[in-house]
mmCIF file of C-alpha atoms in Angstrom:
data_model
loop_
_atom_site.group_PDB
_atom_site.id
_atom_site.type_symbol
_atom_site.label_atom_id
_atom_site.label_comp_id
_atom_site.label_asym_id
_atom_site.label_seq_id
_atom_site.Cartn_x
_atom_site.Cartn_y
_atom_site.Cartn_z
ATOM 1 C CA ASP N 1079 0.237 -0.397 -0.447
ATOM 2 C CA ARG N 1080 3.302 2.572 0.414
ATOM 3 C CA LEU N 1081 4.157 2.059 -2.873
ATOM 4 C CA GLY N 1082 0.554 2.560 -4.593
ATOM 5 C CA ARG N 1083 0.712 5.452 -2.342
ATOM 6 C CA CYS N 1084 3.668 6.649 -4.231
ATOM 7 C CA ARG N 1085 3.265 5.967 -7.722
ATOM 8 C CA THR N 1086 0.061 7.781 -6.717
ATOM 9 C CA LEU N 1087 2.094 11.489 -6.105
ATOM 10 C CA ALA N 1088 3.971 10.932 -8.481
ATOM 11 C CA GLY N 1089 0.891 12.221 -10.439
ATOM 12 C CA ALA N 1090 0.098 14.474 -7.897
ATOM 13 C CA ARG N 1091 0.477 18.753 -6.931
ATOM 14 C CA SER N 1092 2.573 19.174 -4.085
ATOM 15 C CA PRO N 1093 2.391 22.384 -2.239
ATOM 16 C CA THR N 1094 6.041 23.295 -2.431
ATOM 17 C CA LEU N 1095 9.109 21.670 -4.888
ATOM 18 C CA THR N 1096 11.382 20.856 -1.850
ATOM 19 C CA ARG N 1097 8.126 18.512 -0.485
ATOM 20 C CA SER N 1098 7.284 17.402 -3.273
ATOM 21 C CA ILE N 1099 11.116 15.769 -4.359
ATOM 22 C CA ALA N 1100 11.709 14.306 -0.746
ATOM 23 C CA MET N 1101 8.792 12.773 -1.113
ATOM 24 C CA LEU N 1102 9.878 11.031 -4.457
ATOM 25 C CA VAL N 1103 12.844 10.360 -3.571
ATOM 26 C CA GLY N 1104 11.316 8.678 0.428
ATOM 27 C CA CYS N 1105 9.745 7.104 -2.107
ATOM 28 C CA LEU N 1106 12.322 5.424 -4.643
ATOM 29 C CA THR N 1107 14.608 3.995 -1.295
ATOM 30 C CA LEU N 1108 11.173 2.651 -0.167
ATOM 31 C CA ALA N 1109 11.251 1.209 -3.836
ATOM 32 C CA ALA N 1110 14.944 -0.174 -3.790
ATOM 33 C CA HIS N 1111 14.831 -1.143 -0.553
ATOM 34 C CA PRO N 1112 11.817 -4.356 0.012
ATOM 35 C CA ALA N 1113 13.738 -5.989 1.875
ATOM 36 C CA ARG N 1114 14.808 -3.521 4.038
ATOM 37 C CA ALA N 1115 10.892 -2.175 4.610
ATOM 38 C CA ARG N 1116 10.080 -5.024 4.961
ATOM 39 C CA GLN N 1117 12.289 -6.163 8.299
ATOM 40 C CA PHE N 1118 10.160 -2.981 10.019
ATOM 41 C CA GLU N 1119 6.824 -4.529 9.409
ATOM 42 C CA ARG N 1120 7.092 -6.538 13.374
ATOM 43 C CA ALA N 1121 7.994 -2.032 14.491
ATOM 44 C CA ASP N 1122 4.942 -1.295 12.351
ATOM 45 C CA SER N 1123 2.671 -3.220 13.265
ATOM 46 C CA ILE N 1124 3.608 -2.476 17.208
ATOM 47 C CA VAL N 1125 2.893 1.653 16.184
ATOM 48 C CA ASP N 1126 -0.257 0.685 14.481
ATOM 49 C CA SER N 1127 -1.399 -0.991 17.352
ATOM 50 C CA GLY N 1128 -1.315 1.647 19.097
ATOM 51 C CA ILE N 1129 -3.809 3.601 16.960
ATOM 52 C CA ARG N 1130 -6.043 0.248 16.968
ATOM 53 C CA ARG N 1131 -6.215 -0.022 20.741
ATOM 54 C CA GLY N 1132 -7.559 3.603 21.675
ATOM 55 C CA ILE N 1133 -3.880 5.046 22.620
ATOM 56 C CA TYR N 1134 -3.020 7.763 19.981
ATOM 57 C CA PRO N 1135 -4.957 9.135 16.798
ATOM 58 C CA GLY N 1136 -1.837 9.351 14.898
ATOM 59 C CA ALA N 1137 2.723 8.707 15.250
ATOM 60 C CA VAL N 1138 5.234 8.566 12.494
ATOM 61 C CA LEU N 1139 8.142 6.726 13.405
ATOM 62 C CA VAL N 1140 11.977 7.486 12.429
ATOM 63 C CA VAL N 1141 14.904 4.758 12.578
ATOM 64 C CA GLY N 1142 18.386 5.308 11.187
ATOM 65 C CA ARG N 1143 22.140 5.819 13.011
ATOM 66 C CA ALA N 1144 24.941 8.541 12.176
ATOM 67 C CA ALA N 1145 25.177 7.942 8.970
ATOM 68 C CA GLY N 1146 21.606 8.593 7.686
ATOM 69 C CA VAL N 1147 17.480 7.537 7.889
ATOM 70 C CA LEU N 1148 16.606 2.989 7.311
ATOM 71 C CA HIS N 1149 12.691 3.864 7.457
ATOM 72 C CA SER N 1150 10.364 5.790 8.162
ATOM 73 C CA ARG N 1151 6.461 6.089 7.841
ATOM 74 C CA GLY N 1152 3.543 8.048 8.845
ATOM 75 C CA PHE N 1153 -0.008 6.006 10.613
ATOM 76 C CA GLY N 1154 -3.109 6.845 11.061
ATOM 77 C CA HIS N 1155 -4.710 10.535 10.809
ATOM 78 C CA ARG N 1156 -3.922 14.235 13.007
ATOM 79 C CA THR N 1157 -7.547 12.549 14.368
ATOM 80 C CA TRP N 1158 -9.185 9.730 14.526
ATOM 81 C CA GLY N 1159 -9.560 9.127 11.600
ATOM 82 C CA GLU N 1160 -9.906 12.265 10.110
ATOM 83 C CA GLY N 1161 -7.250 14.423 8.256
ATOM 84 C CA PRO N 1162 -4.082 12.794 5.835
ATOM 85 C CA VAL N 1163 -1.224 9.816 6.951
ATOM 86 C CA PRO N 1164 1.228 12.220 9.198
ATOM 87 C CA SER N 1165 4.830 12.862 7.791
ATOM 88 C CA PRO N 1166 7.260 12.366 9.041
ATOM 89 C CA ASP N 1167 9.190 14.935 6.711
ATOM 90 C CA SER N 1168 6.327 17.792 7.305
ATOM 91 C CA SER N 1169 4.254 16.622 10.294
ATOM 92 C CA LEU N 1170 4.430 19.051 13.353
ATOM 93 C CA TRP N 1171 4.252 16.931 16.999
ATOM 94 C CA ASP N 1172 4.487 18.279 20.411
ATOM 95 C CA LEU N 1173 8.067 17.642 21.703
ATOM 96 C CA ALA N 1174 6.837 18.024 25.567
ATOM 97 C CA SER N 1175 9.474 17.511 27.398
ATOM 98 C CA LEU N 1176 11.490 16.259 25.029
ATOM 99 C CA THR N 1177 11.702 20.004 24.527
ATOM 100 C CA LYS N 1178 14.895 19.237 27.895
ATOM 101 C CA VAL N 1179 17.013 17.599 25.186
ATOM 102 C CA VAL N 1180 16.757 19.161 21.832
ATOM 103 C CA GLY N 1181 16.122 22.490 22.950
ATOM 104 C CA THR N 1182 17.276 23.606 27.071
ATOM 105 C CA THR N 1183 20.114 21.052 27.256
ATOM 106 C CA GLY N 1184 21.788 22.066 23.910
ATOM 107 C CA ALA N 1185 21.507 25.704 24.712
ATOM 108 C CA VAL N 1186 23.136 25.027 27.626
ATOM 109 C CA MET N 1187 25.797 23.052 26.199
ATOM 110 C CA ARG N 1188 27.037 26.325 23.032
ATOM 111 C CA LEU N 1189 27.239 28.896 26.149
ATOM 112 C CA VAL N 1190 29.062 26.392 28.179
ATOM 113 C CA GLU N 1191 31.230 25.140 25.536
ATOM 114 C CA GLN N 1192 31.930 29.754 25.076
ATOM 115 C CA GLY N 1193 32.544 30.164 29.063
ATOM 116 C CA ARG N 1194 29.234 31.682 29.942
ATOM 117 C CA VAL N 1195 28.106 29.180 31.701
ATOM 118 C CA ASP N 1196 30.335 26.197 34.585
ATOM 119 C CA LEU N 1197 28.167 23.167 34.856
ATOM 120 C CA ASP N 1198 29.980 22.944 38.938
ATOM 121 C CA ALA N 1199 29.105 26.919 39.562
ATOM 122 C CA PRO N 1200 25.359 27.678 41.054
ATOM 123 C CA VAL N 1201 22.956 28.307 39.559
ATOM 124 C CA VAL N 1202 22.455 31.613 42.584
ATOM 125 C CA ARG N 1203 24.681 33.114 40.520
ATOM 126 C CA TYR N 1204 23.113 33.239 37.172
ATOM 127 C CA LEU N 1205 20.269 33.153 38.912
ATOM 128 C CA PRO N 1206 20.330 35.849 42.421
ATOM 129 C CA ARG N 1207 16.398 35.597 43.177
ATOM 130 C CA PHE N 1208 16.879 31.607 43.347
ATOM 131 C CA ARG N 1209 17.197 31.108 47.645
ATOM 132 C CA GLY N 1210 16.133 30.350 50.275
ATOM 133 C CA PRO N 1211 17.822 27.052 52.607
ATOM 134 C CA GLY N 1212 20.587 24.832 50.930
ATOM 135 C CA LYS N 1213 19.717 26.712 47.662
ATOM 136 C CA ASP N 1214 23.800 27.877 47.739
ATOM 137 C CA ARG N 1215 24.414 24.440 47.390
ATOM 138 C CA VAL N 1216 22.246 23.507 44.493
ATOM 139 C CA THR N 1217 24.229 23.022 40.479
ATOM 140 C CA VAL N 1218 23.651 23.653 36.890
ATOM 141 C CA ARG N 1219 25.037 20.545 36.911
ATOM 142 C CA MET N 1220 21.924 19.157 39.384
ATOM 143 C CA LEU N 1221 19.044 20.992 37.568
ATOM 144 C CA LEU N 1222 20.342 19.393 34.634
ATOM 145 C CA ASP N 1223 20.786 15.584 36.067
ATOM 146 C CA HIS N 1224 17.617 16.770 38.418
ATOM 147 C CA THR N 1225 19.667 15.937 41.766
ATOM 148 C CA SER N 1226 18.724 19.372 42.808
ATOM 149 C CA GLY N 1227 16.196 18.439 45.196
ATOM 150 C CA LEU N 1228 12.942 20.537 43.532
ATOM 151 C CA ARG N 1229 9.556 18.641 43.862
ATOM 152 C CA SER N 1230 8.792 16.841 40.620
ATOM 153 C CA TYR N 1231 5.806 19.365 39.941
ATOM 154 C CA LEU N 1232 4.200 22.613 41.298
ATOM 155 C CA PRO N 1233 1.157 23.587 38.384
ATOM 156 C CA LEU N 1234 2.322 27.666 38.638
ATOM 157 C CA TYR N 1235 -0.748 27.641 36.233
ATOM 158 C CA ARG N 1236 -3.061 27.178 38.871
ATOM 159 C CA LEU N 1237 -1.118 29.010 40.918
ATOM 160 C CA ALA N 1238 0.185 32.289 39.593
ATOM 161 C CA PRO N 1239 -2.200 34.815 36.558
ATOM 162 C CA THR N 1240 0.884 35.775 34.988
ATOM 163 C CA ARG N 1241 4.368 34.702 33.627
ATOM 164 C CA ASP N 1242 6.502 37.327 36.341
ATOM 165 C CA SER N 1243 4.137 35.539 39.545
ATOM 166 C CA ALA N 1244 4.526 32.394 38.221
ATOM 167 C CA ILE N 1245 8.896 33.093 37.959
ATOM 168 C CA THR N 1246 8.898 34.333 41.571
ATOM 169 C CA LEU N 1247 6.850 31.704 42.884
ATOM 170 C CA LEU N 1248 9.723 28.960 41.367
ATOM 171 C CA TYR N 1249 12.046 31.269 42.685
ATOM 172 C CA HIS N 1250 10.422 30.732 46.277
ATOM 173 C CA GLU N 1251 9.621 27.111 46.046
ATOM 174 C CA PRO N 1252 11.735 25.877 48.758
ATOM 175 C CA LEU N 1253 14.425 22.056 47.676
ATOM 176 C CA ARG N 1254 12.317 18.648 49.470
ATOM 177 C CA ARG N 1255 16.046 16.965 49.947
ATOM 178 C CA PRO N 1256 19.316 18.718 50.909
ATOM 179 C CA ALA N 1257 20.937 19.218 47.420
ATOM 180 C CA GLY N 1258 23.091 16.741 45.721
ATOM 181 C CA ALA N 1259 21.600 13.561 47.725
ATOM 182 C CA ARG N 1260 19.986 12.370 44.585
ATOM 183 C CA ALA N 1261 17.768 12.358 41.362
ATOM 184 C CA GLU N 1262 14.063 12.750 41.281
ATOM 185 C CA TYR N 1263 12.735 13.935 38.061
ATOM 186 C CA SER N 1264 11.356 17.994 37.919
ATOM 187 C CA ASP N 1265 9.885 19.795 35.662
ATOM 188 C CA LEU N 1266 10.741 23.267 38.007
ATOM 189 C CA ASN N 1267 14.633 21.926 37.494
ATOM 190 C CA PHE N 1268 13.746 23.038 33.679
ATOM 191 C CA LEU N 1269 11.812 25.848 33.919
ATOM 192 C CA LEU N 1270 15.340 27.016 36.105
ATOM 193 C CA LEU N 1271 17.537 26.107 33.119
ATOM 194 C CA GLY N 1272 15.277 28.171 30.756
ATOM 195 C CA LEU N 1273 15.492 31.123 32.490
ATOM 196 C CA LEU N 1274 19.009 30.637 33.356
ATOM 197 C CA VAL N 1275 19.387 30.566 29.378
ATOM 198 C CA GLU N 1276 17.541 33.473 29.012
ATOM 199 C CA ARG N 1277 19.184 35.529 32.082
ATOM 200 C CA VAL N 1278 22.905 34.802 30.424
ATOM 201 C CA THR N 1279 22.529 35.828 27.075
ATOM 202 C CA GLY N 1280 19.555 38.428 27.123
ATOM 203 C CA GLN N 1281 17.442 36.310 25.021
ATOM 204 C CA PRO N 1282 14.300 35.137 24.924
ATOM 205 C CA LEU N 1283 14.052 31.265 25.395
ATOM 206 C CA ASP N 1284 12.723 31.555 22.065
ATOM 207 C CA ARG N 1285 14.773 33.241 20.076
ATOM 208 C CA TYR N 1286 18.182 31.660 21.423
ATOM 209 C CA VAL N 1287 17.550 28.210 20.975
ATOM 210 C CA PRO N 1288 16.713 28.641 17.071
ATOM 211 C CA GLU N 1289 20.466 30.646 16.522
ATOM 212 C CA ALA N 1290 21.941 28.791 18.631
ATOM 213 C CA VAL N 1291 20.819 24.776 18.322
ATOM 214 C CA LEU N 1292 17.933 24.434 15.727
ATOM 215 C CA ALA N 1293 19.487 26.377 13.017
ATOM 216 C CA PRO N 1294 23.388 24.935 12.937
ATOM 217 C CA ALA N 1295 21.934 21.094 13.692
ATOM 218 C CA GLY N 1296 19.803 22.374 10.210
ATOM 219 C CA LEU N 1297 16.114 21.650 12.360
ATOM 220 C CA THR N 1298 14.724 24.374 9.746
ATOM 221 C CA ARG N 1299 10.954 22.801 10.827
ATOM 222 C CA THR N 1300 11.628 22.856 14.611
ATOM 223 C CA THR N 1301 10.006 25.264 16.418
ATOM 224 C CA TYR N 1302 8.766 27.269 19.819
ATOM 225 C CA HIS N 1303 5.855 28.905 18.120
ATOM 226 C CA PRO N 1304 4.334 26.724 14.739
ATOM 227 C CA SER N 1305 2.409 29.180 12.766
ATOM 228 C CA GLY N 1306 1.636 27.859 8.664
ATOM 229 C CA PRO N 1307 -1.586 25.863 8.154
ATOM 230 C CA PRO N 1308 -3.409 24.149 11.229
ATOM 231 C CA SER N 1309 -2.851 21.203 8.655
ATOM 232 C CA LEU N 1310 0.356 20.140 9.228
ATOM 233 C CA THR N 1311 0.905 19.349 13.294
ATOM 234 C CA ALA N 1312 -1.222 17.220 14.953
ATOM 235 C CA PRO N 1313 -3.697 18.640 17.601
ATOM 236 C CA THR N 1314 -2.526 17.726 21.316
ATOM 237 C CA GLY N 1315 -6.619 18.656 23.076
ATOM 238 C CA ARG N 1316 -9.569 19.950 21.926
ATOM 239 C CA TYR N 1317 -12.078 22.779 23.300
ATOM 240 C CA ARG N 1318 -15.765 22.069 22.988
ATOM 241 C CA GLY N 1319 -15.481 19.249 20.915
ATOM 242 C CA THR N 1320 -12.354 20.981 18.881
ATOM 243 C CA PRO N 1321 -8.723 20.040 18.161
ATOM 244 C CA VAL N 1322 -7.013 22.226 19.840
ATOM 245 C CA CYS N 1323 -3.498 22.963 16.980
ATOM 246 C CA CYS N 1324 -0.393 24.508 17.035
ATOM 247 C CA ARG N 1325 -0.358 25.494 21.150
ATOM 248 C CA VAL N 1326 1.513 23.657 23.354
ATOM 249 C CA ASN N 1327 -0.411 20.997 25.436
ATOM 250 C CA ASP N 1328 1.464 21.620 28.576
ATOM 251 C CA GLN N 1329 -0.002 24.446 31.096
ATOM 252 C CA ASN N 1330 3.218 25.439 32.638
ATOM 253 C CA ALA N 1331 4.886 26.153 29.400
ATOM 254 C CA ALA N 1332 1.689 27.794 28.246
ATOM 255 C CA ARG N 1333 1.553 30.792 31.550
ATOM 256 C CA MET N 1334 5.748 31.148 30.339
ATOM 257 C CA GLY N 1335 4.235 32.383 26.874
ATOM 258 C CA GLY N 1336 4.560 29.205 24.840
ATOM 259 C CA ALA N 1337 8.357 28.479 25.346
ATOM 260 C CA ALA N 1338 9.611 27.609 27.808
ATOM 261 C CA GLY N 1339 12.970 25.433 29.563
ATOM 262 C CA HIS N 1340 11.056 22.179 29.611
ATOM 263 C CA ALA N 1341 8.223 22.028 27.143
ATOM 264 C CA GLY N 1342 7.522 24.078 24.602
ATOM 265 C CA LEU N 1343 9.019 22.641 21.349
ATOM 266 C CA PHE N 1344 7.113 21.326 18.189
ATOM 267 C CA SER N 1345 9.052 19.136 15.890
ATOM 268 C CA THR N 1346 8.918 16.456 12.841
ATOM 269 C CA GLY N 1347 10.493 13.133 12.706
ATOM 270 C CA MET N 1348 13.320 14.240 10.033
ATOM 271 C CA ASP N 1349 14.176 16.892 12.314
ATOM 272 C CA LEU N 1350 14.744 14.503 14.860
ATOM 273 C CA ALA N 1351 16.252 11.900 13.171
ATOM 274 C CA ARG N 1352 18.884 14.709 12.297
ATOM 275 C CA PHE N 1353 19.676 16.031 16.726
ATOM 276 C CA ALA N 1354 19.570 12.729 16.264
ATOM 277 C CA ARG N 1355 22.201 11.020 14.477
ATOM 278 C CA LEU N 1356 24.110 14.271 15.768
ATOM 279 C CA TRP N 1357 24.653 13.067 18.925
ATOM 280 C CA LEU N 1358 25.480 9.442 17.564
ATOM 281 C CA ASP N 1359 28.410 10.999 16.055
ATOM 282 C CA ARG N 1360 29.494 12.658 18.435
ATOM 283 C CA GLY N 1361 28.948 15.946 18.193
ATOM 284 C CA ARG N 1362 29.261 16.119 14.300
ATOM 285 C CA LEU N 1363 26.401 16.107 11.453
ATOM 286 C CA ASP N 1364 27.506 16.294 7.138
ATOM 287 C CA GLY N 1365 30.080 16.859 7.925
ATOM 288 C CA ARG N 1366 30.243 20.180 10.368
ATOM 289 C CA GLN N 1367 31.284 19.865 14.101
ATOM 290 C CA VAL N 1368 27.951 21.259 15.764
ATOM 291 C CA PHE N 1369 28.870 20.765 18.977
ATOM 292 C CA GLN N 1370 32.846 19.685 20.393
ATOM 293 C CA SER N 1371 33.183 16.050 20.882
ATOM 294 C CA ALA N 1372 33.724 16.623 24.390
ATOM 295 C CA THR N 1373 30.940 18.629 25.535
ATOM 296 C CA VAL N 1374 28.637 16.025 24.290
ATOM 297 C CA ASP N 1375 30.906 12.893 26.252
ATOM 298 C CA ARG N 1376 31.101 14.736 29.013
ATOM 299 C CA PHE N 1377 27.158 15.172 28.880
ATOM 300 C CA LEU N 1378 27.379 11.432 28.947
ATOM 301 C CA THR N 1379 29.369 11.591 31.514
ATOM 302 C CA PRO N 1380 27.387 9.157 34.323
ATOM 303 C CA ASP N 1381 27.324 10.544 38.008
ATOM 304 C CA PRO N 1382 26.171 7.462 40.474
ATOM 305 C CA ALA N 1383 24.365 10.146 42.638
ATOM 306 C CA ALA N 1384 22.007 11.191 39.398
ATOM 307 C CA GLY N 1385 21.896 7.463 38.699
ATOM 308 C CA ASP N 1386 19.920 7.275 35.318
ATOM 309 C CA ARG N 1387 20.569 10.321 35.180
ATOM 310 C CA LEU N 1388 22.798 11.907 32.841
ATOM 311 C CA LEU N 1389 22.695 16.136 32.276
ATOM 312 C CA GLY N 1390 19.809 16.648 30.111
ATOM 313 C CA TRP N 1391 19.449 12.943 29.076
ATOM 314 C CA GLU N 1392 18.044 9.361 30.776
ATOM 315 C CA ARG N 1393 20.327 6.591 29.993
ATOM 316 C CA ALA N 1394 17.976 3.643 29.051
ATOM 317 C CA ASN N 1395 19.001 0.534 31.778
ATOM 318 C CA PRO N 1396 16.080 -1.401 30.588
ATOM 319 C CA ASP N 1397 16.914 -4.018 33.360
ATOM 320 C CA HIS N 1398 15.860 -2.180 36.019
ATOM 321 C CA ARG N 1399 11.906 -2.079 35.160
ATOM 322 C CA ASP N 1400 9.630 -4.933 33.099
ATOM 323 C CA ASP N 1401 7.840 -1.930 31.853
ATOM 324 C CA SER N 1402 10.615 0.373 30.862
ATOM 325 C CA ALA N 1403 9.721 2.560 27.720
ATOM 326 C CA TYR N 1404 12.985 1.570 26.117
ATOM 327 C CA GLY N 1405 12.751 -1.865 26.041
ATOM 328 C CA HIS N 1406 15.578 -5.474 26.858
ATOM 329 C CA LEU N 1407 17.463 -5.035 24.497
ATOM 330 C CA LEU N 1408 19.292 -1.682 24.131
ATOM 331 C CA SER N 1409 22.932 -1.452 25.215
ATOM 332 C CA GLN N 1410 23.792 0.114 28.244
ATOM 333 C CA ASP N 1411 25.030 3.238 26.920
ATOM 334 C CA ALA N 1412 21.999 3.868 25.136
ATOM 335 C CA PHE N 1413 19.766 6.942 26.330
ATOM 336 C CA GLY N 1414 17.071 8.643 25.800
ATOM 337 C CA HIS N 1415 14.014 11.086 27.210
ATOM 338 C CA THR N 1416 10.229 10.488 26.265
ATOM 339 C CA GLY N 1417 7.955 12.954 26.362
ATOM 340 C CA TRP N 1418 4.095 13.655 28.247
ATOM 341 C CA THR N 1419 2.316 14.356 24.776
ATOM 342 C CA GLY N 1420 3.180 10.447 23.334
ATOM 343 C CA THR N 1421 7.043 11.080 22.299
ATOM 344 C CA LEU N 1422 10.122 8.948 22.285
ATOM 345 C CA LEU N 1423 13.738 9.891 21.796
ATOM 346 C CA TRP N 1424 16.344 6.884 22.389
ATOM 347 C CA ILE N 1425 20.104 6.381 21.045
ATOM 348 C CA ASP N 1426 22.299 3.788 20.812
ATOM 349 C CA PRO N 1427 25.817 4.246 20.782
ATOM 350 C CA ASP N 1428 27.130 1.326 20.581
ATOM 351 C CA ARG N 1429 24.825 -0.701 17.679
ATOM 352 C CA ASP N 1430 24.803 3.118 16.190
ATOM 353 C CA LEU N 1431 20.915 3.133 16.136
ATOM 354 C CA PHE N 1432 17.922 5.340 17.145
ATOM 355 C CA LEU N 1433 14.681 5.555 17.084
ATOM 356 C CA VAL N 1434 12.004 8.416 16.825
ATOM 357 C CA LEU N 1435 8.148 7.983 18.008
ATOM 358 C CA LEU N 1436 6.002 11.061 18.011
ATOM 359 C CA THR N 1437 2.585 10.923 18.401
ATOM 360 C CA ASN N 1438 -0.447 13.083 20.218
ATOM 361 C CA ARG N 1439 -1.376 10.366 23.156
ATOM 362 C CA ALA N 1440 -2.648 13.390 24.589
ATOM 363 C CA TYR N 1441 -5.722 14.502 21.651
ATOM 364 C CA ALA N 1442 -8.724 12.239 23.848
ATOM 365 C CA PRO N 1443 -7.185 8.976 24.116
ATOM 366 C CA ARG N 1444 -9.996 6.216 23.185
ATOM 367 C CA ILE N 1445 -8.450 4.307 26.335
ATOM 368 C CA GLY N 1446 -7.872 5.229 29.640
ATOM 369 C CA ARG N 1447 -4.512 4.754 31.515
ATOM 370 C CA SER N 1448 -2.954 5.839 28.169
ATOM 371 C CA ILE N 1449 -0.238 6.332 28.931
ATOM 372 C CA ARG N 1450 1.376 3.153 30.458
ATOM 373 C CA ALA N 1451 -0.107 1.344 27.860
ATOM 374 C CA LEU N 1452 1.812 3.795 25.810
ATOM 375 C CA ARG N 1453 4.436 2.430 27.724
ATOM 376 C CA GLY N 1454 3.840 -1.233 26.756
ATOM 377 C CA VAL N 1455 3.994 0.090 23.227
ATOM 378 C CA ARG N 1456 7.190 1.967 23.174
ATOM 379 C CA GLY N 1457 9.506 -0.664 24.901
ATOM 380 C CA ALA N 1458 8.194 -3.469 22.331
ATOM 381 C CA LEU N 1459 8.542 -1.098 19.599
ATOM 382 C CA ALA N 1460 12.620 -0.643 20.436
ATOM 383 C CA ASP N 1461 12.445 -4.261 20.977
ATOM 384 C CA ALA N 1462 10.975 -4.896 17.471
ATOM 385 C CA VAL N 1463 13.928 -2.230 16.403
ATOM 386 C CA VAL N 1464 16.583 -3.888 18.053
ATOM 387 C CA ARG N 1465 15.539 -6.766 16.123
ATOM 388 C CA ALA N 1466 15.027 -5.910 12.644
ATOM 389 C CA VAL N 1467 18.735 -4.096 12.827
ATOM 390 C CA ASP N 1468 20.391 -6.571 14.144
ATOM 391 C CA SER N 1469 21.070 -8.467 9.655
ATOM 392 C CA ILE N 1470 21.468 -5.022 8.882
ATOM 393 C CA PRO N 1471 25.782 -3.875 8.475
ATOM 394 C CA THR N 1472 27.104 -1.200 9.434
ATOM 395 C CA ALA N 1473 28.405 1.798 7.188
ATOM 396 C CA PRO N 1474 32.028 2.922 8.011
ATOM 397 C CA ARG N 1475 32.353 5.770 9.366
#
């Protein structure tokens, strides 16, 4: 059926020449590698099962290596049974917490490379209003690996009517445990990191991140405020029966103006594939050094106090729990991140392999406890992808 859609495309009109060429090249690749398409049939069926079970209405899957993409496909629709099949190239998805690694972690990496931020400096050096008992011992590193001692969540959008009042509450939030004692995943850490980036650079997050991270990496479709046709953006909510499109689903991010350290970015499957390739090749992409390899290594060096948390990322460590979103076959050095709207990105350097799964689970799921059901899909998919690529030789770098 996919080759049939490709044949139809050959005679169809497309909005732009660039998109037409990209889609036709993808179709030619599929036609040239039918065996490879069959290799991923199990992975495709697992993604499709999430739609059949009512977990999400649409999805895109992209699998690849540092050298390029091995497999990409769209599934379902923007909403339940309506709209075109999502495209890995052009469909935009609310990344939710993938914003932490794509936008905010990348911005901090850039500032570290420039000598403008010291990972082991106290946060109060950059954010003077971040004061209170024990807070002088909280470092930038502790925000990145979630060992700051802050609680996991605070509904700022309910407690504060404006961005300024929300920031004041955030600065006044007390520590719940001694800084550096252990990791507890917290949106508050990355809200603070977003403010830190703004304070150091003197620019809003939605201006600095595109200039310092997205543009150098060639993430041309990734943005904080999608302004294109609503038909290209997967809705993540519904208001009075109408899909809510092109607005960040996370309400704390909305209170911060739509761009925050923990959420706010929208992206495509292919843009995230580029981002994953950059990490697989230790900061290098398409012959250019986007980040220094030493910086990438530094952010991926584990600290015993942080458990499974790296700087920005989570170590996959699939042995640690039965319902791991990363399955049970990834290497011990694999790392990734998930997002509440239904997003997943993991990278396995030992296998030279990455996986991108973008869904809009947050849009009217048809089953209860959909986030738990999605975790099962993610884990099964991870294992299926590893099995699918085990027989594909790795290209020399």
